[in-house]
PDB file of C-alpha atoms and ligand atoms in Angstrom:
ATOM      1  CA  MET T   1     -11.503 -28.088 -28.436  1.00 92.00           C
ATOM      2  CA  LYS T   2     -13.890 -25.231 -28.978  1.00 96.00           C
ATOM      3  CA  LEU T   3     -16.860 -24.206 -26.858  1.00 98.00           C
ATOM      4  CA  PRO T   4     -20.008 -25.545 -28.555  1.00 98.00           C
ATOM      5  CA  LEU T   5     -21.936 -22.297 -28.600  1.00 98.00           C
ATOM      6  CA  SER T   6     -23.867 -20.637 -31.368  1.00 97.00           C
ATOM      7  CA  CYS T   7     -26.185 -17.706 -31.739  1.00 98.00           C
ATOM      8  CA  SER T   8     -29.315 -17.810 -33.903  1.00 98.00           C
ATOM      9  CA  GLY T   9     -29.150 -15.757 -37.079  1.00 97.00           C
ATOM     10  CA  GLU T  10     -31.335 -13.020 -35.536  1.00 97.00           C
ATOM     11  CA  VAL T  11     -29.203 -12.722 -32.372  1.00 98.00           C
ATOM     12  CA  ALA T  12     -25.864 -12.846 -34.213  1.00 98.00           C
ATOM     13  CA  GLU T  13     -27.020 -10.096 -36.567  1.00 98.00           C
ATOM     14  CA  ALA T  14     -28.363  -7.899 -33.764  1.00 98.00           C
ATOM     15  CA  LEU T  15     -25.136  -8.238 -31.758  1.00 98.00           C
ATOM     16  CA  ALA T  16     -23.009  -7.496 -34.848  1.00 98.00           C
ATOM     17  CA  ASP T  17     -25.151  -4.424 -35.677  1.00 97.00           C
ATOM     18  CA  GLY T  18     -25.002  -3.187 -32.065  1.00 97.00           C
ATOM     19  CA  ARG T  19     -28.722  -3.534 -31.494  1.00 98.00           C
ATOM     20  CA  ALA T  20     -30.378  -4.244 -28.133  1.00 98.00           C
ATOM     21  CA  VAL T  21     -30.523  -7.949 -27.118  1.00 98.00           C
ATOM     22  CA  VAL T  22     -32.198  -9.387 -24.060  1.00 98.00           C
ATOM     23  CA  ALA T  23     -31.323 -12.823 -22.696  1.00 98.00           C
ATOM     24  CA  LEU T  24     -34.119 -15.147 -21.483  1.00 98.00           C
ATOM     25  CA  GLU T  25     -33.733 -18.305 -19.402  1.00 98.00           C
ATOM     26  CA  SER T  26     -35.193 -21.744 -20.191  1.00 97.00           C
ATOM     27  CA  THR T  27     -35.692 -23.300 -16.762  1.00 95.00           C
ATOM     28  CA  ILE T  28     -38.769 -21.146 -16.381  1.00 93.00           C
ATOM     29  CA  ILE T  29     -40.073 -23.063 -19.464  1.00 95.00           C
ATOM     30  CA  THR T  30     -39.123 -26.545 -18.396  1.00 95.00           C
ATOM     31  CA  HIS T  31     -39.436 -26.390 -14.626  1.00 90.00           C
ATOM     32  CA  GLY T  32     -41.338 -23.191 -13.862  1.00 87.00           C
ATOM     33  CA  MET T  33     -44.612 -23.519 -15.760  1.00 87.00           C
ATOM     34  CA  PRO T  34     -46.792 -26.381 -17.088  1.00 88.00           C
ATOM     35  CA  TYR T  35     -47.275 -27.167 -20.826  1.00 94.00           C
ATOM     36  CA  PRO T  36     -48.696 -25.548 -22.926  1.00 95.00           C
ATOM     37  CA  GLN T  37     -48.701 -22.273 -20.961  1.00 93.00           C
ATOM     38  CA  ASN T  38     -44.882 -22.461 -20.788  1.00 95.00           C
ATOM     39  CA  LEU T  39     -44.596 -22.417 -24.544  1.00 97.00           C
ATOM     40  CA  GLU T  40     -47.201 -19.690 -24.962  1.00 96.00           C
ATOM     41  CA  THR T  41     -45.469 -17.611 -22.354  1.00 95.00           C
ATOM     42  CA  ALA T  42     -42.021 -18.146 -23.926  1.00 97.00           C
ATOM     43  CA  ARG T  43     -43.386 -16.967 -27.265  1.00 97.00           C
ATOM     44  CA  LEU T  44     -45.276 -13.986 -25.782  1.00 97.00           C
ATOM     45  CA  VAL T  45     -42.157 -12.869 -23.932  1.00 98.00           C
ATOM     46  CA  GLU T  46     -40.096 -13.015 -27.134  1.00 98.00           C
ATOM     47  CA  ALA T  47     -42.794 -11.050 -28.969  1.00 98.00           C
ATOM     48  CA  GLU T  48     -42.906  -8.491 -26.206  1.00 97.00           C
ATOM     49  CA  VAL T  49     -39.152  -7.908 -26.442  1.00 98.00           C
ATOM     50  CA  ARG T  50     -39.412  -7.443 -30.214  1.00 97.00           C
ATOM     51  CA  ASN T  51     -42.357  -5.094 -29.796  1.00 96.00           C
ATOM     52  CA  VAL T  52     -40.270  -2.718 -27.749  1.00 95.00           C
ATOM     53  CA  GLY T  53     -37.377  -2.713 -30.177  1.00 96.00           C
ATOM     54  CA  ALA T  54     -35.012  -5.401 -28.869  1.00 98.00           C
ATOM     55  CA  VAL T  55     -34.065  -8.919 -29.891  1.00 98.00           C
ATOM     56  CA  PRO T  56     -34.844 -11.871 -27.584  1.00 98.00           C
ATOM     57  CA  ALA T  57     -32.210 -14.523 -26.933  1.00 98.00           C
ATOM     58  CA  THR T  58     -33.612 -17.567 -25.180  1.00 98.00           C
ATOM     59  CA  ILE T  59     -30.767 -19.703 -23.904  1.00 98.00           C
ATOM     60  CA  ALA T  60     -30.642 -23.514 -23.553  1.00 98.00           C
ATOM     61  CA  VAL T  61     -28.339 -26.463 -24.124  1.00 98.00           C
ATOM     62  CA  LEU T  62     -29.605 -28.919 -26.791  1.00 97.00           C
ATOM     63  CA  ASP T  63     -27.710 -32.164 -27.350  1.00 96.00           C
ATOM     64  CA  GLY T  64     -24.515 -30.756 -25.858  1.00 97.00           C
ATOM     65  CA  HIS T  65     -24.629 -27.487 -27.766  1.00 98.00           C
ATOM     66  CA  ILE T  66     -25.285 -24.079 -26.259  1.00 98.00           C
ATOM     67  CA  HIS T  67     -27.979 -22.143 -28.159  1.00 98.00           C
ATOM     68  CA  VAL T  68     -28.371 -18.419 -27.764  1.00 98.00           C
ATOM     69  CA  GLY T  69     -31.678 -17.694 -29.416  1.00 98.00           C
ATOM     70  CA  LEU T  70     -33.985 -20.660 -30.032  1.00 97.00           C
ATOM     71  CA  GLU T  71     -35.904 -21.479 -33.221  1.00 94.00           C
ATOM     72  CA  LEU T  72     -39.603 -22.234 -32.666  1.00 95.00           C
ATOM     73  CA  ALA T  73     -39.141 -26.031 -33.129  1.00 96.00           C
ATOM     74  CA  ALA T  74     -36.468 -26.115 -30.435  1.00 95.00           C
ATOM     75  CA  LEU T  75     -38.577 -24.004 -28.086  1.00 96.00           C
ATOM     76  CA  GLU T  76     -41.482 -26.327 -28.643  1.00 97.00           C
ATOM     77  CA  SER T  77     -39.590 -29.547 -27.966  1.00 95.00           C
ATOM     78  CA  LEU T  78     -38.052 -28.064 -24.824  1.00 96.00           C
ATOM     79  CA  ALA T  79     -41.513 -26.996 -23.620  1.00 97.00           C
ATOM     80  CA  ARG T  80     -42.943 -30.494 -24.169  1.00 96.00           C
ATOM     81  CA  ALA T  81     -39.987 -32.478 -22.838  1.00 93.00           C
ATOM     82  CA  ARG T  82     -40.316 -34.014 -19.385  1.00 88.00           C
ATOM     83  CA  ASP T  83     -36.840 -35.122 -18.466  1.00 86.00           C
ATOM     84  CA  VAL T  84     -34.835 -32.021 -19.273  1.00 94.00           C
ATOM     85  CA  GLN T  85     -31.957 -31.314 -16.885  1.00 96.00           C
ATOM     86  CA  LYS T  86     -31.992 -28.158 -14.819  1.00 96.00           C
ATOM     87  CA  LEU T  87     -28.540 -26.548 -15.380  1.00 98.00           C
ATOM     88  CA  SER T  88     -26.925 -24.226 -12.929  1.00 98.00           C
ATOM     89  CA  ARG T  89     -23.225 -23.152 -12.840  1.00 98.00           C
ATOM     90  CA  ALA T  90     -22.191 -26.520 -11.467  1.00 98.00           C
ATOM     91  CA  ASP T  91     -23.992 -28.563 -14.176  1.00 98.00           C
ATOM     92  CA  LEU T  92     -23.124 -26.793 -17.409  1.00 98.00           C
ATOM     93  CA  ALA T  93     -19.779 -28.405 -18.311  1.00 98.00           C
ATOM     94  CA  VAL T  94     -20.949 -31.964 -17.604  1.00 98.00           C
ATOM     95  CA  CYS T  95     -24.098 -31.422 -19.672  1.00 98.00           C
ATOM     96  CA  LEU T  96     -21.976 -30.302 -22.627  1.00 98.00           C
ATOM     97  CA  ALA T  97     -19.405 -33.081 -22.175  1.00 98.00           C
ATOM     98  CA  THR T  98     -22.128 -35.751 -22.264  1.00 98.00           C
ATOM     99  CA  ARG T  99     -24.055 -34.123 -25.132  1.00 97.00           C
ATOM    100  CA  ALA T 100     -27.115 -33.827 -23.011  1.00 97.00           C
ATOM    101  CA  THR T 101     -30.030 -31.425 -23.137  1.00 97.00           C
ATOM    102  CA  GLY T 102     -30.703 -28.982 -20.372  1.00 98.00           C
ATOM    103  CA  ALA T 103     -32.545 -25.774 -19.440  1.00 98.00           C
ATOM    104  CA  THR T 104     -30.510 -22.947 -17.923  1.00 98.00           C
ATOM    105  CA  THR T 105     -31.272 -21.366 -14.562  1.00 97.00           C
ATOM    106  CA  VAL T 106     -30.654 -17.723 -13.886  1.00 98.00           C
ATOM    107  CA  ALA T 107     -27.020 -18.526 -12.947  1.00 98.00           C
ATOM    108  CA  ALA T 108     -26.261 -20.533 -16.103  1.00 98.00           C
ATOM    109  CA  THR T 109     -28.145 -18.097 -18.322  1.00 98.00           C
ATOM    110  CA  MET T 110     -26.070 -15.243 -16.938  1.00 99.00           C
ATOM    111  CA  ILE T 111     -22.791 -17.135 -17.676  1.00 99.00           C
ATOM    112  CA  ILE T 112     -23.843 -17.817 -21.275  1.00 99.00           C
ATOM    113  CA  ALA T 113     -25.272 -14.310 -21.847  1.00 98.00           C
ATOM    114  CA  ASP T 114     -21.933 -12.855 -20.736  1.00 98.00           C
ATOM    115  CA  LEU T 115     -20.009 -15.122 -23.087  1.00 98.00           C
ATOM    116  CA  ALA T 116     -22.272 -14.035 -25.937  1.00 98.00           C
ATOM    117  CA  GLY T 117     -21.900 -10.323 -25.082  1.00 98.00           C
ATOM    118  CA  ILE T 118     -25.438  -9.795 -23.762  1.00 98.00           C
ATOM    119  CA  GLU T 119     -25.684  -7.510 -20.753  1.00 98.00           C
ATOM    120  CA  VAL T 120     -29.375  -7.618 -19.814  1.00 98.00           C
ATOM    121  CA  PHE T 121     -31.546 -10.601 -18.910  1.00 98.00           C
ATOM    122  CA  ALA T 122     -35.236 -10.849 -18.013  1.00 98.00           C
ATOM    123  CA  THR T 123     -36.832 -13.549 -15.948  1.00 98.00           C
ATOM    124  CA  GLY T 124     -39.603 -14.016 -13.362  1.00 96.00           C
ATOM    125  CA  GLY T 125     -38.085 -14.903 -10.056  1.00 94.00           C
ATOM    126  CA  ILE T 126     -34.526 -15.714  -8.995  1.00 96.00           C
ATOM    127  CA  GLY T 127     -33.360 -18.412  -6.699  1.00 94.00           C
ATOM    128  CA  GLY T 128     -32.345 -17.389  -3.194  1.00 96.00           C
ATOM    129  CA  VAL T 129     -31.883 -18.474   0.368  1.00 97.00           C
ATOM    130  CA  HIS T 130     -34.512 -21.133   1.079  1.00 92.00           C
ATOM    131  CA  ARG T 131     -36.419 -21.174   4.359  1.00 90.00           C
ATOM    132  CA  GLY T 132     -34.728 -23.475   6.801  1.00 89.00           C
ATOM    133  CA  ALA T 133     -31.356 -22.822   5.117  1.00 94.00           C
ATOM    134  CA  ASP T 134     -29.726 -22.791   8.558  1.00 95.00           C
ATOM    135  CA  GLN T 135     -30.311 -26.568   8.473  1.00 93.00           C
ATOM    136  CA  SER T 136     -30.363 -27.380   4.774  1.00 89.00           C
ATOM    137  CA  PHE T 137     -27.733 -24.947   3.522  1.00 94.00           C
ATOM    138  CA  ASP T 138     -29.962 -24.500   0.418  1.00 93.00           C
ATOM    139  CA  ILE T 139     -28.827 -21.225  -1.079  1.00 96.00           C
ATOM    140  CA  SER T 140     -29.265 -20.816  -4.852  1.00 96.00           C
ATOM    141  CA  ALA T 141     -26.164 -20.482  -6.988  1.00 98.00           C
ATOM    142  CA  ASP T 142     -28.019 -17.542  -8.613  1.00 98.00           C
ATOM    143  CA  LEU T 143     -26.883 -15.262  -5.772  1.00 98.00           C
ATOM    144  CA  ASN T 144     -23.212 -16.057  -6.172  1.00 98.00           C
ATOM    145  CA  GLU T 145     -23.518 -15.607  -9.937  1.00 98.00           C
ATOM    146  CA  LEU T 146     -24.923 -12.104  -9.471  1.00 98.00           C
ATOM    147  CA  ALA T 147     -21.760 -11.378  -7.473  1.00 98.00           C
ATOM    148  CA  GLN T 148     -19.393 -12.412 -10.312  1.00 98.00           C
ATOM    149  CA  THR T 149     -21.011 -12.078 -13.755  1.00 98.00           C
ATOM    150  CA  PRO T 150     -21.691  -8.608 -15.151  1.00 98.00           C
ATOM    151  CA  VAL T 151     -25.279  -8.981 -16.288  1.00 98.00           C
ATOM    152  CA  SER T 152     -28.262  -6.931 -15.092  1.00 99.00           C
ATOM    153  CA  VAL T 153     -31.066  -9.373 -14.200  1.00 99.00           C
ATOM    154  CA  VAL T 154     -34.634  -8.089 -14.193  1.00 98.00           C
ATOM    155  CA  CYS T 155     -36.971 -10.071 -11.938  1.00 98.00           C
ATOM    156  CA  ALA T 156     -40.228  -9.405 -10.013  1.00 98.00           C
ATOM    157  CA  GLY T 157     -38.538  -9.736  -6.615  1.00 96.00           C
ATOM    158  CA  ALA T 158     -38.279 -12.996  -4.811  1.00 90.00           C
ATOM    159  CA  LYS T 159     -41.018 -15.478  -4.108  1.00 86.00           C
ATOM    160  CA  ALA T 160     -42.106 -15.886  -0.477  1.00 82.00           C
ATOM    161  CA  ILE T 161     -41.246 -19.612  -0.870  1.00 85.00           C
ATOM    162  CA  LEU T 162     -37.783 -18.247  -0.072  1.00 92.00           C
ATOM    163  CA  ASP T 163     -36.497 -16.598   3.080  1.00 96.00           C
ATOM    164  CA  ILE T 164     -36.482 -13.076   1.611  1.00 96.00           C
ATOM    165  CA  PRO T 165     -34.741 -11.273   4.546  1.00 97.00           C
ATOM    166  CA  LYS T 166     -31.897 -13.799   4.391  1.00 98.00           C
ATOM    167  CA  THR T 167     -31.781 -13.572   0.594  1.00 98.00           C
ATOM    168  CA  LEU T 168     -31.357  -9.788   0.809  1.00 98.00           C
ATOM    169  CA  GLU T 169     -28.693 -10.181   3.525  1.00 98.00           C
ATOM    170  CA  VAL T 170     -26.649 -12.635   1.346  1.00 98.00           C
ATOM    171  CA  LEU T 171     -26.934 -10.285  -1.658  1.00 98.00           C
ATOM    172  CA  GLU T 172     -25.665  -7.457   0.472  1.00 98.00           C
ATOM    173  CA  THR T 173     -22.750  -9.542   1.717  1.00 98.00           C
ATOM    174  CA  LEU T 174     -21.903 -10.477  -1.864  1.00 98.00           C
ATOM    175  CA  GLY T 175     -21.997  -6.854  -2.941  1.00 98.00           C
ATOM    176  CA  VAL T 176     -24.874  -7.224  -5.335  1.00 98.00           C
ATOM    177  CA  PRO T 177     -26.978  -4.082  -5.824  1.00 98.00           C
ATOM    178  CA  VAL T 178     -30.658  -4.845  -5.365  1.00 98.00           C
ATOM    179  CA  ILE T 179     -32.531  -2.062  -7.089  1.00 99.00           C
ATOM    180  CA  THR T 180     -36.306  -1.723  -7.120  1.00 98.00           C
ATOM    181  CA  LEU T 181     -37.960   0.237  -9.897  1.00 98.00           C
ATOM    182  CA  GLY T 182     -40.100   3.133  -8.659  1.00 98.00           C
ATOM    183  CA  GLN T 183     -41.067   2.031  -5.120  1.00 98.00           C
ATOM    184  CA  ALA T 184     -39.528   1.762  -1.672  1.00 98.00           C
ATOM    185  CA  ASP T 185     -40.617  -1.844  -0.981  1.00 98.00           C
ATOM    186  CA  PHE T 186     -38.828  -4.859  -2.421  1.00 98.00           C
ATOM    187  CA  PRO T 187     -41.475  -6.709  -4.466  1.00 97.00           C
ATOM    188  CA  GLY T 188     -42.628 -10.223  -3.564  1.00 95.00           C
ATOM    189  CA  PHE T 189     -43.120 -11.734  -7.023  1.00 95.00           C
ATOM    190  CA  TRP T 190     -46.929 -12.381  -7.052  1.00 94.00           C
ATOM    191  CA  ALA T 191     -47.360  -9.455  -4.682  1.00 95.00           C
ATOM    192  CA  ARG T 192     -46.155  -5.904  -5.298  1.00 96.00           C
ATOM    193  CA  SER T 193     -44.621  -5.829  -1.859  1.00 95.00           C
ATOM    194  CA  SER T 194     -42.679  -8.399   0.063  1.00 94.00           C
ATOM    195  CA  GLY T 195     -43.213  -6.363   3.216  1.00 93.00           C
ATOM    196  CA  LEU T 196     -39.510  -5.456   3.219  1.00 96.00           C
ATOM    197  CA  GLN T 197     -37.672  -2.322   2.196  1.00 98.00           C
ATOM    198  CA  SER T 198     -35.633  -2.516  -1.015  1.00 98.00           C
ATOM    199  CA  PRO T 199     -31.911  -1.822  -0.432  1.00 98.00           C
ATOM    200  CA  LEU T 200     -31.839   0.531  -3.418  1.00 98.00           C
ATOM    201  CA  ARG T 201     -34.384   2.299  -5.572  1.00 98.00           C
ATOM    202  CA  LEU T 202     -34.213   3.852  -9.087  1.00 99.00           C
ATOM    203  CA  GLU T 203     -36.902   5.488 -11.129  1.00 98.00           C
ATOM    204  CA  ASN T 204     -36.306   4.434 -14.775  1.00 98.00           C
ATOM    205  CA  ALA T 205     -34.329   2.324 -17.251  1.00 98.00           C
ATOM    206  CA  THR T 206     -31.883   5.157 -17.973  1.00 98.00           C
ATOM    207  CA  GLU T 207     -30.779   5.305 -14.352  1.00 98.00           C
ATOM    208  CA  ILE T 208     -30.471   1.545 -14.182  1.00 99.00           C
ATOM    209  CA  ALA T 209     -28.360   1.438 -17.332  1.00 98.00           C
ATOM    210  CA  SER T 210     -26.159   4.198 -15.964  1.00 98.00           C
ATOM    211  CA  ALA T 211     -25.617   2.288 -12.736  1.00 98.00           C
ATOM    212  CA  HIS T 212     -24.674  -0.784 -14.762  1.00 98.00           C
ATOM    213  CA  ARG T 213     -22.005   1.167 -16.597  1.00 98.00           C
ATOM    214  CA  MET T 214     -20.746   2.763 -13.380  1.00 98.00           C
ATOM    215  CA  ARG T 215     -20.098  -0.692 -11.937  1.00 98.00           C
ATOM    216  CA  GLY T 216     -18.016  -1.453 -14.996  1.00 97.00           C
ATOM    217  CA  LEU T 217     -16.035   1.780 -14.603  1.00 97.00           C
ATOM    218  CA  LEU T 218     -15.439   0.938 -10.952  1.00 98.00           C
ATOM    219  CA  SER T 219     -14.033  -2.406 -12.096  1.00 98.00           C
ATOM    220  CA  LEU T 220     -16.572  -4.144  -9.870  1.00 98.00           C
ATOM    221  CA  PRO T 221     -17.292  -7.721 -10.938  1.00 96.00           C
ATOM    222  CA  GLY T 222     -20.819  -9.018 -10.938  1.00 98.00           C
ATOM    223  CA  GLY T 223     -24.173  -7.719 -12.035  1.00 98.00           C
ATOM    224  CA  GLN T 224     -27.293  -5.983 -10.727  1.00 98.00           C
ATOM    225  CA  LEU T 225     -30.563  -7.405  -9.516  1.00 98.00           C
ATOM    226  CA  ILE T 226     -33.387  -5.277 -10.746  1.00 99.00           C
ATOM    227  CA  ALA T 227     -36.754  -5.798  -9.064  1.00 98.00           C
ATOM    228  CA  ASN T 228     -39.778  -4.758 -11.052  1.00 98.00           C
ATOM    229  CA  PRO T 229     -43.127  -4.934  -9.194  1.00 98.00           C
ATOM    230  CA  ILE T 230     -46.006  -6.845 -10.834  1.00 98.00           C
ATOM    231  CA  SER T 231     -48.884  -4.695 -12.094  1.00 98.00           C
ATOM    232  CA  GLN T 232     -51.548  -3.886  -9.526  1.00 97.00           C
ATOM    233  CA  GLN T 233     -54.184  -5.547 -11.637  1.00 96.00           C
ATOM    234  CA  ASP T 234     -52.461  -8.958 -11.702  1.00 96.00           C
ATOM    235  CA  GLU T 235     -50.958  -9.122  -8.240  1.00 96.00           C
ATOM    236  CA  ILE T 236     -51.977 -11.661  -5.539  1.00 95.00           C
ATOM    237  CA  PRO T 237     -51.439  -9.776  -2.256  1.00 92.00           C
ATOM    238  CA  LEU T 238     -49.300 -11.384   0.474  1.00 90.00           C
ATOM    239  CA  ALA T 239     -52.298 -11.935   2.765  1.00 91.00           C
ATOM    240  CA  GLU T 240     -53.836 -14.192   0.128  1.00 92.00           C
ATOM    241  CA  ILE T 241     -50.861 -16.099  -1.250  1.00 92.00           C
ATOM    242  CA  GLY T 242     -49.091 -16.367   2.125  1.00 91.00           C
ATOM    243  CA  PRO T 243     -51.142 -19.244   3.606  1.00 94.00           C
ATOM    244  CA  MET T 244     -50.864 -21.215   0.368  1.00 94.00           C
ATOM    245  CA  ILE T 245     -47.119 -20.852   0.382  1.00 92.00           C
ATOM    246  CA  GLU T 246     -47.040 -22.104   4.004  1.00 93.00           C
ATOM    247  CA  ARG T 247     -49.041 -25.158   3.005  1.00 95.00           C
ATOM    248  CA  ALA T 248     -46.786 -25.965  -0.030  1.00 94.00           C
ATOM    249  CA  LEU T 249     -43.769 -25.634   2.223  1.00 92.00           C
ATOM    250  CA  ARG T 250     -45.243 -28.051   4.823  1.00 94.00           C
ATOM    251  CA  GLU T 251     -45.940 -30.544   2.044  1.00 96.00           C
ATOM    252  CA  ALA T 252     -42.420 -30.292   0.672  1.00 94.00           C
ATOM    253  CA  ALA T 253     -41.066 -30.985   4.134  1.00 91.00           C
ATOM    254  CA  ALA T 254     -43.407 -33.901   4.699  1.00 95.00           C
ATOM    255  CA  GLU T 255     -42.438 -35.457   1.347  1.00 96.00           C
ATOM    256  CA  ASN T 256     -38.739 -34.876   1.874  1.00 93.00           C
ATOM    257  CA  ILE T 257     -38.300 -32.816  -1.265  1.00 92.00           C
ATOM    258  CA  GLY T 258     -34.719 -31.651  -1.417  1.00 82.00           C
ATOM    259  CA  GLN T 259     -31.980 -29.977  -3.470  1.00 81.00           C
ATOM    260  CA  LYS T 260     -32.838 -28.712  -6.948  1.00 82.00           C
ATOM    261  CA  HIS T 261     -36.345 -30.258  -6.739  1.00 88.00           C
ATOM    262  CA  VAL T 262     -37.538 -27.803  -4.102  1.00 86.00           C
ATOM    263  CA  THR T 263     -38.343 -24.838  -6.313  1.00 84.00           C
ATOM    264  CA  PRO T 264     -40.187 -26.782  -9.058  1.00 86.00           C
ATOM    265  CA  PHE T 265     -42.214 -28.688  -6.422  1.00 92.00           C
ATOM    266  CA  LEU T 266     -43.325 -25.543  -4.639  1.00 91.00           C
ATOM    267  CA  LEU T 267     -44.196 -23.723  -7.885  1.00 88.00           C
ATOM    268  CA  GLY T 268     -46.321 -26.667  -9.041  1.00 91.00           C
ATOM    269  CA  ARG T 269     -48.230 -26.877  -5.725  1.00 94.00           C
ATOM    270  CA  ILE T 270     -48.841 -23.130  -5.588  1.00 93.00           C
ATOM    271  CA  PHE T 271     -50.195 -23.272  -9.128  1.00 90.00           C
ATOM    272  CA  GLU T 272     -52.664 -25.966  -7.967  1.00 93.00           C
ATOM    273  CA  LEU T 273     -53.592 -24.180  -4.739  1.00 94.00           C
ATOM    274  CA  THR T 274     -54.255 -20.847  -6.454  1.00 93.00           C
ATOM    275  CA  GLU T 275     -56.233 -22.675  -9.157  1.00 91.00           C
ATOM    276  CA  GLY T 276     -53.962 -21.275 -11.859  1.00 89.00           C
ATOM    277  CA  ARG T 277     -54.051 -17.664 -10.680  1.00 92.00           C
ATOM    278  CA  SER T 278     -50.360 -17.851  -9.743  1.00 91.00           C
ATOM    279  CA  LEU T 279     -49.638 -18.690 -13.394  1.00 90.00           C
ATOM    280  CA  THR T 280     -51.636 -15.726 -14.774  1.00 93.00           C
ATOM    281  CA  ALA T 281     -49.693 -13.500 -12.429  1.00 95.00           C
ATOM    282  CA  ASN T 282     -46.423 -15.149 -13.408  1.00 94.00           C
ATOM    283  CA  ILE T 283     -47.045 -14.585 -17.103  1.00 94.00           C
ATOM    284  CA  SER T 284     -48.005 -10.937 -16.543  1.00 97.00           C
ATOM    285  CA  LEU T 285     -44.908 -10.168 -14.505  1.00 97.00           C
ATOM    286  CA  VAL T 286     -42.491 -11.875 -16.923  1.00 97.00           C
ATOM    287  CA  LEU T 287     -43.908  -9.744 -19.777  1.00 98.00           C
ATOM    288  CA  ASN T 288     -43.529  -6.706 -17.561  1.00 98.00           C
ATOM    289  CA  ASN T 289     -39.870  -7.652 -16.929  1.00 98.00           C
ATOM    290  CA  ALA T 290     -39.190  -8.285 -20.612  1.00 98.00           C
ATOM    291  CA  ARG T 291     -40.292  -4.716 -21.373  1.00 98.00           C
ATOM    292  CA  LEU T 292     -38.069  -3.202 -18.678  1.00 98.00           C
ATOM    293  CA  ALA T 293     -35.097  -5.303 -19.685  1.00 98.00           C
ATOM    294  CA  SER T 294     -35.492  -4.192 -23.299  1.00 98.00           C
ATOM    295  CA  ASP T 295     -35.669  -0.576 -22.160  1.00 98.00           C
ATOM    296  CA  ILE T 296     -32.429  -1.100 -20.120  1.00 98.00           C
ATOM    297  CA  ALA T 297     -30.654  -2.745 -23.045  1.00 98.00           C
ATOM    298  CA  ARG T 298     -31.587   0.166 -25.319  1.00 98.00           C
ATOM    299  CA  ALA T 299     -30.581   2.737 -22.682  1.00 98.00           C
ATOM    300  CA  LEU T 300     -27.149   1.109 -22.424  1.00 98.00           C
ATOM    301  CA  LEU T 301     -26.598   1.499 -26.151  1.00 98.00           C
ATOM    302  CA  GLU T 302     -27.892   5.043 -26.049  1.00 96.00           C
ATOM    303  CA  GLN T 303     -25.435   5.965 -23.298  1.00 95.00           C
ATOM    304  CA  ASP T 304     -22.509   4.352 -25.112  1.00 95.00           C
ATOM    305  CA  LYS T 305     -23.182   6.648 -28.086  1.00 92.00           C
ATOM    306  CA  HIS T 306     -22.855   9.741 -25.960  1.00 87.00           C
ATOM    307  CA  THR T 307     -19.670   8.808 -24.122  1.00 78.00           C
TER     308      THR T 307
HETATM  309  N1  LIG W   1     -37.795 -18.918  -9.052  1.00 56.83           N
HETATM  310  C1  LIG W   1     -38.972 -18.695  -9.652  1.00 56.83           C
HETATM  311  N2  LIG W   1     -39.184 -19.286 -10.882  1.00 56.83           N
HETATM  312  C2  LIG W   1     -38.281 -20.080 -11.465  1.00 56.83           C
HETATM  313  C3  LIG W   1     -37.036 -20.280 -10.786  1.00 56.83           C
HETATM  314  C4  LIG W   1     -36.869 -19.661  -9.593  1.00 56.83           C
HETATM  315  O1  LIG W   1     -39.778 -17.968  -9.188  1.00 56.83           O
HETATM  316  O2  LIG W   1     -38.529 -20.631 -12.560  1.00 56.83           O
HETATM  317  C5  LIG W   1     -35.961 -21.128 -11.464  1.00 56.83           C
HETATM  318  C6  LIG W   1     -34.935 -20.132 -12.111  1.00 56.83           C
HETATM  319  O3  LIG W   1     -34.406 -20.781 -13.255  1.00 56.83           O
HETATM  320  C7  LIG W   1     -33.867 -20.017 -11.006  1.00 56.83           C
HETATM  321  C8  LIG W   1     -33.837 -21.405 -10.474  1.00 56.83           C
HETATM  322  O4  LIG W   1     -32.607 -19.648 -11.535  1.00 56.83           O
HETATM  323  O5  LIG W   1     -35.226 -21.807 -10.462  1.00 56.83           O
HETATM  324  C9  LIG W   1     -33.264 -21.455  -9.091  1.00 56.83           C
HETATM  325  O6  LIG W   1     -33.174 -22.820  -8.689  1.00 56.83           O
HETATM  326  P1  LIG W   1     -32.211 -23.194  -7.470  1.00 56.83           P
HETATM  327  O7  LIG W   1     -32.938 -22.571  -6.276  1.00 56.83           O
HETATM  328  O8  LIG W   1     -32.251 -24.711  -7.457  1.00 56.83           O
HETATM  329  O9  LIG W   1     -30.897 -22.564  -7.736  1.00 56.83           O
HETATM  330 MN1  LIG W   2     -31.025 -25.039  -4.217  1.00 56.83          MN
END
């Protein structure tokens, strides 16, 4: 048996030519945003990556086959579909074995990116330690993946729907470098600051690429979590978004939402409570992350030329 994985023509060519490639996840399309903004955003993000001189590779499983780089028709059907599976590390093999269709989370996207030889990945927010995890044990597999798969993941920090202090503690325990670009505070997704200090700080893509290579030279497994603050103009400060997050969390508890349904439920409610502003912010920060990830991917290639 052979792993059912193929790269799109554009991605295969870029990898063969040694050009910069940036991985993109698909759960953000199927479970993170409503249609049609999800499709529009996915296309805008791909365009942004191309604009800054890299090649986008959106990753998903379609009918039991792993795709690295999606054609427009595939992207469109994924964006419209309602019953797509959400695939994390635990789900991938069963999805392939049953020839099902699924969107990849940060963890699953990292696994596939690494198999395809892609070292940098852009997304919005990662999974983390959920509030109340002392009772629910709900800790995203994304954290463990960062500890074992050598991909640099660019996000906008963590959403305050999570327990951010505990998320940072777990990442520290797992030995995952959490690096914020250009500021001391760890960003809070919609807000530029989460109110917490970032464990590490770097100033530009070159430094981040260099740290990525140093981990390899140290034979350390795992990747890096890069936190890129949302632009000032599109942020929703903590004081404003905080109460809405609290309300969505109370509702999730009242309705007994559990397991992998928690994140999609909260995102949907916050979208409604902010009257769509959370989505505008989300789109802006994903584009911002796509640009930084492309810069890091290009910086990695640049450094390899000089060493
Ligand atoms: N956080 C967000 N937006 C998202 C997700 C998380 O702000 O779209 C998605 C990502 O795909 C992430 C996944 O990898 O949810 C984490 O889910 P879980 O907590 O069930 O591992
Ligand atoms: Mn979970």
